Amino acid sequence: QVKKEVNIDIPLELIDIYKALDNKPKSINEIAIKTGIPISEINYKLMILEIDNKIKELPGQLFIRKDDG
């Protein structure tokens, strides 16, 4: 059993949003339901994660994690 450890520098206040994402596109509403974080706060945090090149926005305001290599 091999567990892949991903060593990514994500600020603590953004980690819940990052963990809610994977390689399946998710909407802001899906992220809000999964995390319990208000949509206005999610929008801000998604923008920061995108600027930091940790996630990618797809057409239709869907979000995925960037491939770690």
Tab-separated table of N, CA and C in Angstrom:
chain	number	residue	atom	x	y	z
A	1	GLN	N	0.853	-1.188	0.000
A	1	GLN	CA	0.000	0.000	0.000
A	1	GLN	C	0.890	1.241	0.000
A	2	VAL	N	0.810	2.002	-1.064
A	2	VAL	CA	1.618	3.207	-1.195
A	2	VAL	C	0.709	4.416	-1.044
A	3	LYS	N	1.065	5.263	-0.107
A	3	LYS	CA	0.294	6.490	0.108
A	3	LYS	C	1.085	7.645	-0.487
A	4	LYS	N	0.477	8.343	-1.424
A	4	LYS	CA	1.156	9.461	-2.073
A	4	LYS	C	1.058	10.695	-1.188
A	5	GLU	N	2.181	11.176	-0.750
A	5	GLU	CA	2.234	12.408	0.045
A	5	GLU	C	2.467	13.570	-0.909
A	6	VAL	N	1.606	14.539	-0.836
A	6	VAL	CA	1.756	15.731	-1.661
A	6	VAL	C	2.258	16.846	-0.757
A	7	ASN	N	3.419	17.345	-1.075
A	7	ASN	CA	4.018	18.401	-0.265
A	7	ASN	C	3.806	19.737	-0.973
A	8	ILE	N	2.700	20.378	-0.640
A	8	ILE	CA	2.336	21.642	-1.282
A	8	ILE	C	2.198	22.694	-0.192
A	9	ASP	N	2.741	23.842	-0.441
A	9	ASP	CA	2.686	24.930	0.534
A	9	ASP	C	1.387	25.704	0.348
A	10	ILE	N	0.383	25.355	1.158
A	10	ILE	CA	-0.924	26.021	1.090
A	10	ILE	C	-1.150	26.701	2.436
A	11	PRO	N	-1.455	27.988	2.450
A	11	PRO	CA	-1.752	28.660	3.723
A	11	PRO	C	-2.914	27.985	4.453
A	12	LEU	N	-2.826	27.932	5.759
A	12	LEU	CA	-3.808	27.238	6.580
A	12	LEU	C	-5.241	27.694	6.296
A	13	GLU	N	-5.434	28.997	6.060
A	13	GLU	CA	-6.797	29.500	5.845
A	13	GLU	C	-7.387	29.070	4.492
A	14	LEU	N	-6.551	28.513	3.615
A	14	LEU	CA	-7.017	28.084	2.296
A	14	LEU	C	-7.126	26.569	2.166
A	15	ILE	N	-6.626	25.840	3.156
A	15	ILE	CA	-6.497	24.385	3.031
A	15	ILE	C	-7.848	23.682	2.882
A	16	ASP	N	-8.901	24.169	3.573
A	16	ASP	CA	-10.214	23.515	3.464
A	16	ASP	C	-10.754	23.591	2.038
A	17	ILE	N	-10.576	24.729	1.409
A	17	ILE	CA	-11.023	24.894	0.019
A	17	ILE	C	-10.203	23.978	-0.889
A	18	TYR	N	-8.892	23.965	-0.696
A	18	TYR	CA	-8.023	23.133	-1.530
A	18	TYR	C	-8.386	21.655	-1.383
A	19	LYS	N	-8.616	21.213	-0.151
A	19	LYS	CA	-8.954	19.808	0.092
A	19	LYS	C	-10.316	19.431	-0.484
A	20	ALA	N	-11.203	20.409	-0.636
A	20	ALA	CA	-12.531	20.133	-1.203
A	20	ALA	C	-12.453	19.871	-2.708
A	21	LEU	N	-11.335	20.244	-3.320
A	21	LEU	CA	-11.158	20.080	-4.763
A	21	LEU	C	-10.317	18.855	-5.070
A	22	ASP	N	-10.535	18.297	-6.242
A	22	ASP	CA	-9.707	17.211	-6.753
A	22	ASP	C	-9.688	17.337	-8.271
A	23	ASN	N	-9.577	16.213	-8.979
A	23	ASN	CA	-9.523	16.309	-10.441
A	23	ASN	C	-10.912	16.267	-11.084
A	24	LYS	N	-11.972	16.218	-10.264
A	24	LYS	CA	-13.348	16.299	-10.773
A	24	LYS	C	-13.828	17.733	-10.595
A	25	PRO	N	-14.215	18.412	-11.686
A	25	PRO	CA	-14.635	19.816	-11.571
A	25	PRO	C	-15.789	19.995	-10.586
A	26	LYS	N	-15.664	21.023	-9.756
A	26	LYS	CA	-16.691	21.329	-8.763
A	26	LYS	C	-17.089	22.801	-8.873
A	27	SER	N	-18.383	23.039	-8.653
A	27	SER	CA	-18.898	24.408	-8.660
A	27	SER	C	-18.687	25.043	-7.288
A	28	ILE	N	-18.852	26.353	-7.240
A	28	ILE	CA	-18.748	27.068	-5.969
A	28	ILE	C	-19.796	26.543	-4.993
A	29	ASN	N	-21.001	26.251	-5.487
A	29	ASN	CA	-22.046	25.716	-4.606
A	29	ASN	C	-21.644	24.374	-4.008
A	30	GLU	N	-21.048	23.507	-4.820
A	30	GLU	CA	-20.585	22.206	-4.305
A	30	GLU	C	-19.514	22.394	-3.234
A	31	ILE	N	-18.606	23.330	-3.469
A	31	ILE	CA	-17.550	23.608	-2.488
A	31	ILE	C	-18.170	24.142	-1.199
A	32	ALA	N	-19.166	25.024	-1.324
A	32	ALA	CA	-19.837	25.593	-0.152
A	32	ALA	C	-20.525	24.506	0.665
A	33	ILE	N	-21.206	23.590	-0.006
A	33	ILE	CA	-21.891	22.503	0.691
A	33	ILE	C	-20.881	21.597	1.389
A	34	LYS	N	-19.789	21.289	0.718
A	34	LYS	CA	-18.784	20.375	1.270
A	34	LYS	C	-18.041	20.996	2.462
A	35	THR	N	-17.791	22.308	2.410
A	35	THR	CA	-16.965	22.942	3.437
A	35	THR	C	-17.758	23.704	4.489
A	36	GLY	N	-18.977	24.136	4.153
A	36	GLY	CA	-19.746	24.970	5.070
A	36	GLY	C	-19.265	26.410	5.116
A	37	ILE	N	-18.405	26.788	4.173
A	37	ILE	CA	-17.851	28.144	4.109
A	37	ILE	C	-18.772	29.004	3.241
A	38	PRO	N	-19.038	30.253	3.648
A	38	PRO	CA	-19.891	31.140	2.840
A	38	PRO	C	-19.312	31.360	1.438
A	39	ILE	N	-20.200	31.487	0.462
A	39	ILE	CA	-19.787	31.627	-0.942
A	39	ILE	C	-18.898	32.845	-1.157
A	40	SER	N	-19.185	33.958	-0.479
A	40	SER	CA	-18.337	35.152	-0.653
A	40	SER	C	-16.900	34.871	-0.225
A	41	GLU	N	-16.737	34.104	0.834
A	41	GLU	CA	-15.394	33.749	1.308
A	41	GLU	C	-14.743	32.740	0.363
A	42	ILE	N	-15.538	31.819	-0.171
A	42	ILE	CA	-15.007	30.834	-1.122
A	42	ILE	C	-14.495	31.543	-2.372
A	43	ASN	N	-15.239	32.506	-2.884
A	43	ASN	CA	-14.802	33.253	-4.075
A	43	ASN	C	-13.426	33.869	-3.863
A	44	TYR	N	-13.246	34.506	-2.716
A	44	TYR	CA	-11.964	35.139	-2.394
A	44	TYR	C	-10.849	34.092	-2.319
A	45	LYS	N	-11.118	33.004	-1.621
A	45	LYS	CA	-10.091	31.975	-1.430
A	45	LYS	C	-9.759	31.262	-2.734
A	46	LEU	N	-10.759	31.042	-3.574
A	46	LEU	CA	-10.489	30.440	-4.885
A	46	LEU	C	-9.595	31.346	-5.721
A	47	MET	N	-9.846	32.651	-5.649
A	47	MET	CA	-9.026	33.602	-6.397
A	47	MET	C	-7.564	33.526	-5.932
A	48	ILE	N	-7.358	33.476	-4.625
A	48	ILE	CA	-5.985	33.387	-4.094
A	48	ILE	C	-5.324	32.083	-4.536
A	49	LEU	N	-6.043	30.964	-4.435
A	49	LEU	CA	-5.483	29.677	-4.859
A	49	LEU	C	-5.159	29.674	-6.351
A	50	GLU	N	-5.989	30.338	-7.144
A	50	GLU	CA	-5.725	30.403	-8.583
A	50	GLU	C	-4.503	31.279	-8.873
A	51	ILE	N	-4.382	32.385	-8.185
A	51	ILE	CA	-3.204	33.253	-8.342
A	51	ILE	C	-1.933	32.499	-7.955
A	52	ASP	N	-2.040	31.670	-6.903
A	52	ASP	CA	-0.891	30.874	-6.444
A	52	ASP	C	-0.648	29.642	-7.315
A	53	ASN	N	-1.456	29.492	-8.373
A	53	ASN	CA	-1.292	28.395	-9.329
A	53	ASN	C	-1.524	27.015	-8.703
A	54	LYS	N	-2.419	26.944	-7.708
A	54	LYS	CA	-2.743	25.673	-7.051
A	54	LYS	C	-3.989	25.036	-7.639
A	55	ILE	N	-4.880	25.864	-8.201
A	55	ILE	CA	-6.121	25.367	-8.795
A	55	ILE	C	-6.318	26.036	-10.148
A	56	LYS	N	-7.294	25.506	-10.884
A	56	LYS	CA	-7.591	26.042	-12.208
A	56	LYS	C	-9.102	26.213	-12.323
A	57	GLU	N	-9.516	27.346	-12.891
A	57	GLU	CA	-10.931	27.558	-13.173
A	57	GLU	C	-11.229	27.085	-14.584
A	58	LEU	N	-12.272	26.291	-14.707
A	58	LEU	CA	-12.720	25.791	-15.998
A	58	LEU	C	-13.945	26.591	-16.448
A	59	PRO	N	-14.328	26.475	-17.712
A	59	PRO	CA	-15.544	27.162	-18.162
A	59	PRO	C	-16.748	26.766	-17.303
A	60	GLY	N	-17.620	27.720	-17.059
A	60	GLY	CA	-18.811	27.469	-16.259
A	60	GLY	C	-18.581	27.620	-14.765
A	61	GLN	N	-17.534	28.331	-14.389
A	61	GLN	CA	-17.157	28.536	-12.985
A	61	GLN	C	-17.015	27.217	-12.234
A	62	LEU	N	-16.314	26.275	-12.852
A	62	LEU	CA	-15.967	25.019	-12.213
A	62	LEU	C	-14.478	25.056	-11.889
A	63	PHE	N	-14.114	24.381	-10.799
A	63	PHE	CA	-12.740	24.455	-10.320
A	63	PHE	C	-12.180	23.065	-10.083
A	64	ILE	N	-10.886	22.897	-10.382
A	64	ILE	CA	-10.165	21.653	-10.126
A	64	ILE	C	-8.800	22.001	-9.547
A	65	ARG	N	-8.181	21.022	-8.896
A	65	ARG	CA	-6.788	21.182	-8.473
A	65	ARG	C	-5.904	21.124	-9.707
A	66	LYS	N	-4.802	21.863	-9.638
A	66	LYS	CA	-3.796	21.757	-10.705
A	66	LYS	C	-3.047	20.454	-10.505
A	67	ASP	N	-2.612	19.854	-11.583
A	67	ASP	CA	-1.844	18.610	-11.484
A	67	ASP	C	-0.512	18.902	-10.813
A	68	ASP	N	-0.178	18.088	-9.827
A	68	ASP	CA	1.048	18.301	-9.047
A	68	ASP	C	2.282	17.727	-9.742
A	69	GLY	N	2.126	17.262	-10.948
A	69	GLY	CA	3.274	16.731	-11.651
A	69	GLY	C	3.085	15.314	-11.870
